[in-house]
Short mmCIF file of C-alpha atoms in Angstrom, two decimals:
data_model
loop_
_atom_site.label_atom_id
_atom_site.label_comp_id
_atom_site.label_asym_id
_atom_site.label_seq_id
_atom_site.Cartn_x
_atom_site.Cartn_y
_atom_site.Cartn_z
CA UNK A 1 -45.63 -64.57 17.09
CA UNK A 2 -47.04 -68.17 18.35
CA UNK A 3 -47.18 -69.41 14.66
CA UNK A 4 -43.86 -68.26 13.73
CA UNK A 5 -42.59 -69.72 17.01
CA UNK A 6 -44.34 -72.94 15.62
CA UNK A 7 -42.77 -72.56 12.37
CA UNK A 8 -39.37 -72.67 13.95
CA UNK A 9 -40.13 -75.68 15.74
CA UNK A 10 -41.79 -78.03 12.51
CA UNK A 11 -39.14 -78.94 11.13
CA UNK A 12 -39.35 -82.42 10.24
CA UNK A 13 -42.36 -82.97 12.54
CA UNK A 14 -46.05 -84.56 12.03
CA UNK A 15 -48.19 -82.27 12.77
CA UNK A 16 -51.75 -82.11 13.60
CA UNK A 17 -53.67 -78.65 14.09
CA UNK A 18 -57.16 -79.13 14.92
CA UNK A 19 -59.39 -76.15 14.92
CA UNK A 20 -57.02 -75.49 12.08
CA UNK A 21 -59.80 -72.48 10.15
CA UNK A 22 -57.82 -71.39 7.49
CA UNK A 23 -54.58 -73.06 7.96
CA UNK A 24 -53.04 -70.22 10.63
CA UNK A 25 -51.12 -72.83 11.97
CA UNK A 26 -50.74 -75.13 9.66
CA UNK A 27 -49.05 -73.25 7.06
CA UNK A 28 -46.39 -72.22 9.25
CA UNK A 29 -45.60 -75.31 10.08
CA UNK A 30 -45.52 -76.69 6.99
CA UNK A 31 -43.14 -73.62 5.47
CA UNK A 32 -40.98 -74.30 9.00
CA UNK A 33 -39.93 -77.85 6.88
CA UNK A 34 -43.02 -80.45 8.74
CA UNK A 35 -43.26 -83.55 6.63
CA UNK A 36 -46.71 -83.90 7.22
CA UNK A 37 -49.43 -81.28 8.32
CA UNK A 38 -53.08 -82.54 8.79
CA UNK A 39 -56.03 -79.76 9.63
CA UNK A 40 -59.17 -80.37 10.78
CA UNK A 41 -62.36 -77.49 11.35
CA UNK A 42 -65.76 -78.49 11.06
CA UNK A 43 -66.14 -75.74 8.64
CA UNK A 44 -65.99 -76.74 5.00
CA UNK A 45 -65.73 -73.09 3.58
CA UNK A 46 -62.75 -72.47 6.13
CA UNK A 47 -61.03 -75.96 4.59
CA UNK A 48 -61.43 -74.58 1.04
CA UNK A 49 -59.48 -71.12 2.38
CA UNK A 50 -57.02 -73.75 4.26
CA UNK A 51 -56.33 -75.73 0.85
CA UNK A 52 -55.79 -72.27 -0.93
CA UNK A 53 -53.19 -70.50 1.45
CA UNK A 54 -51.32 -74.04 1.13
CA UNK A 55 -51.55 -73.76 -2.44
CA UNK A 56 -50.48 -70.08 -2.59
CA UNK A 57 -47.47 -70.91 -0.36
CA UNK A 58 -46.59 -73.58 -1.89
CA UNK A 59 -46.74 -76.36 1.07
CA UNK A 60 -50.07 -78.00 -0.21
CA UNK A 61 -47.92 -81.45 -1.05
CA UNK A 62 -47.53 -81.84 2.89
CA UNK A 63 -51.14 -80.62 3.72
CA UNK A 64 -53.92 -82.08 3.93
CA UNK A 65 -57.42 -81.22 5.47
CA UNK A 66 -59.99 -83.18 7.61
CA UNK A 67 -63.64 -81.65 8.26
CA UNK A 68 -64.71 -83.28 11.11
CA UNK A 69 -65.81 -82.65 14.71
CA UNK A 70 -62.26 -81.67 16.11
CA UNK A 71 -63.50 -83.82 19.59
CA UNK A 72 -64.64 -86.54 17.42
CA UNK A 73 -61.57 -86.61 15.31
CA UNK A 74 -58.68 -86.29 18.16
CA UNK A 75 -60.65 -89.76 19.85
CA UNK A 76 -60.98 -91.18 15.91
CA UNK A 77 -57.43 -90.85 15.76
CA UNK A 78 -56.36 -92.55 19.30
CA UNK A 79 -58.41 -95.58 18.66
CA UNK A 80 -56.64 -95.70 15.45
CA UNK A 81 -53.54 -95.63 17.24
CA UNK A 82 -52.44 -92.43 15.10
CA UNK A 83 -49.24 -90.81 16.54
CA UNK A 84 -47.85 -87.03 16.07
CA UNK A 85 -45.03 -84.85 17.11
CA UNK A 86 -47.05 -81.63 17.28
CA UNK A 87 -50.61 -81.30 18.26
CA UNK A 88 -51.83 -77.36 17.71
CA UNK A 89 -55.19 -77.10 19.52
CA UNK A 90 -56.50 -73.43 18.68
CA UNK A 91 -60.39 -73.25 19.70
CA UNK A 92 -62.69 -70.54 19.36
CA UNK A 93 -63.51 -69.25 22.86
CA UNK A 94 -65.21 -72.21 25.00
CA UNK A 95 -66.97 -68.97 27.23
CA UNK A 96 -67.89 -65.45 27.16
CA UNK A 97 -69.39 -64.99 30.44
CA UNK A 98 -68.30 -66.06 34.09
CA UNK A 99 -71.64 -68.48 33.99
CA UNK A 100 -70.09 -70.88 31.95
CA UNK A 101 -66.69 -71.11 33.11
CA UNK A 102 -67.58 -74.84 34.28
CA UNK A 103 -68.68 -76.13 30.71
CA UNK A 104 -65.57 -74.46 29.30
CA UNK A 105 -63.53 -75.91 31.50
CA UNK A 106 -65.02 -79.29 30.97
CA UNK A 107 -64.09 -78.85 26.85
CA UNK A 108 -60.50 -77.35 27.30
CA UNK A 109 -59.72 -80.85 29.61
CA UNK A 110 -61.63 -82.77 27.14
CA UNK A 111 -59.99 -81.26 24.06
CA UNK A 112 -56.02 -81.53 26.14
CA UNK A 113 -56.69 -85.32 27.31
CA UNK A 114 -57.46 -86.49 23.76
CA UNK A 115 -54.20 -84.20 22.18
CA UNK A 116 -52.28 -85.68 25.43
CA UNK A 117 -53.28 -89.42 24.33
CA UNK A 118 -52.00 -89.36 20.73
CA UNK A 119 -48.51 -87.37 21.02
CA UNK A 120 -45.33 -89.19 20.60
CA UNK A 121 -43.05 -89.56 23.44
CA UNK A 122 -41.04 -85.85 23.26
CA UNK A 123 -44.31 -84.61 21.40
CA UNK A 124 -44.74 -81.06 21.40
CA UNK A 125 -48.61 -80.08 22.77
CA UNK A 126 -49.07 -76.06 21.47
CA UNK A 127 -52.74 -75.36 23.58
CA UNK A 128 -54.10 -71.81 22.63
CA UNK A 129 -57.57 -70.55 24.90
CA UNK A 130 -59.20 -67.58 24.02
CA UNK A 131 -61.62 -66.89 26.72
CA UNK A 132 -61.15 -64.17 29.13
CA UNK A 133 -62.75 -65.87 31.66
CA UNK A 134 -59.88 -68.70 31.65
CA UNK A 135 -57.02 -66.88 33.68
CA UNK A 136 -53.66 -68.37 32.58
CA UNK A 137 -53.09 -70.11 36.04
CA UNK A 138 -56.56 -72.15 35.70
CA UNK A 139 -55.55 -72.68 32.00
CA UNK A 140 -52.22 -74.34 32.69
CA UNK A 141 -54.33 -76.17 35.63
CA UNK A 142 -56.96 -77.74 33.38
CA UNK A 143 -53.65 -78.92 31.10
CA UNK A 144 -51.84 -80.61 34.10
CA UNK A 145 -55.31 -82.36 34.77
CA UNK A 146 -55.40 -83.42 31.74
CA UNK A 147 -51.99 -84.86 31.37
CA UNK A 148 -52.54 -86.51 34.65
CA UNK A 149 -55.77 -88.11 33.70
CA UNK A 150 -53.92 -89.19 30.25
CA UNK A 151 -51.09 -90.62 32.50
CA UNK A 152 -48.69 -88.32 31.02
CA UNK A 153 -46.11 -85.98 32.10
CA UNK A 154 -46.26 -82.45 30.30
CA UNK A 155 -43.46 -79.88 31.11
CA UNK A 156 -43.82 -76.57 30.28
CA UNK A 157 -41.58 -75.00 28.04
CA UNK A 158 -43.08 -71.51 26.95
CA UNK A 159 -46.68 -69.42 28.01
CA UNK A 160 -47.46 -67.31 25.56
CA UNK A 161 -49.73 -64.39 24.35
CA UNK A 162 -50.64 -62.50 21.73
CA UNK A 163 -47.99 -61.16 19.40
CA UNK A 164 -47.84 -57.09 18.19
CA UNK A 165 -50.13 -57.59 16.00
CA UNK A 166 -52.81 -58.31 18.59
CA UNK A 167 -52.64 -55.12 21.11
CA UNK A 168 -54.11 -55.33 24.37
CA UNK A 169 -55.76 -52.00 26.44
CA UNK A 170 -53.70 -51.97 29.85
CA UNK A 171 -57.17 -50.63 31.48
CA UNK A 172 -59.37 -53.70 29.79
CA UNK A 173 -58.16 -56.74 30.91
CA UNK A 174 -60.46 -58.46 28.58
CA UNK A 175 -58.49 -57.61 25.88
CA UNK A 176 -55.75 -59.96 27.24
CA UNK A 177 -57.80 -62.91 26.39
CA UNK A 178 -55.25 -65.01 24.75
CA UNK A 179 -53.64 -67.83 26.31
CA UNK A 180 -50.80 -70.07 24.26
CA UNK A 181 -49.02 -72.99 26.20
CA UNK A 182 -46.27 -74.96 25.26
CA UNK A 183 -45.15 -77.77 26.86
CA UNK A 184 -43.31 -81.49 26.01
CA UNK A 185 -45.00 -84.62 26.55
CA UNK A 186 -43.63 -87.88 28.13
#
C-alpha cells in the first residue's frame, strides 16, 4: 500500500530512497512517471537485485544505485548542495528491545535531520520505522525534532501502516511494528 501510494505521488519527481534493498520503493516510483530515482543500501548484492527489478520493469533508464553508508550519503549529498522532491527513508529496525530505545531514537533523528536538510521547498519526506518499540506518537515526535533542528516546517499529510499484505495479530501488538509518515516540507 505505502509504495503504491508513492507511486501515485512520483510523477515527475526526483527521488531519493535510501535504505532502498532491492528497489521496493524505488521502482514504484519510477513506474509512477519520477524523472530521476537514486537508491542507496550498503549492500552490494541487494543493489545487483535493485538494478534487476529496474531492468525487468523497464524503469532502469531513470534508476540508478549508490552503495554507500545511507548516513554518510544523505550528509555527502547536503554538502554537495544536492536537492530532491521525495526522500523515502525505509530502515531496517533501529531496536528490538526496550534497552535501546535511546540509540534508536538517536538514528531515526539523525537519519530525518539529514532527509529534512536536502528536500526542496514542497518536498515530500516518506519516513518508514519498523521497530515495535517506537510507538507512532514518539515516531512522529522524533520527526518534528528533527524538522525543528533542520529549521524546517514538516506538515503531516498521511500516517501509515502496513498494507493487506502485511497482517497484524490483534492480541500481539508487536506485530503492528510498522510505522510510515508522510508529511511536506517547507
Amino acid at each position: 500500500a505505502n509504495r503504491r501510494k508513492l507511486q501515485a505521488m512520483a510523477r515527475g519527481k526526483r527521488v531519493l530512497n535510501t535504505f532502498c534493498y532491492s528497489g521496493g520503493f524505488s521502482i514504484p516510483a519510477a513506474l509512477g512517471g519520477a524523472k530521476e530515482v537514486i537508491g542507496v543500501d550498503i549492500s552490494g548484492p541487494a543493489l545487483e537485485l535493485a538494478e534487476q527489478n529496474a531492468e525487468l520493469n523497464e524503469v532502469a533508464d531513470r534508476c540508478s544505485w549508490v552503495e554507500a553508508n545511507a548516513f554518510d550519503h544523505l550528509r555527502d549529498l547536503d554538502r554537495l548542495k544536492e536537492r530532491f522532491d521525495v526522500v523515502v527513508l525505509d530502515p531496517p529496525a533501529f531496536t528490538k528491545t526496550k534497552d535501546s530505545i535511546p540509540g534508536a531514537v538517536r538514528g531515526y533523528k539523525e537519519i530525518n535531520l539529514r532527509a529534512l536538510k536536502i528536500l526542496s521547498p514542497g518536498g515530500l519526506l516518506v519516513s518508514s520505522s519498523c521497530s515495535h518499540h517506537i510507538d507512532p506518537q514518539l515516531f512522529i515526535e522524533i520527526i518534528a525534532e528533527a524538522a525543528a533542528d533542520a529549521g524546517r516546517t514538516v506538515r503531516m499529510v498521511d500516517f501509515t501502516g502496513p498494507g493487506p499484505d502485511h497482517p497484524s495479530l490483534p492480541a500481539a501488538p508487536e506485530t503492528r511494528y510498522l510505522k510510515c509518515f508522510w508529511g511536506m516540507v517547507s
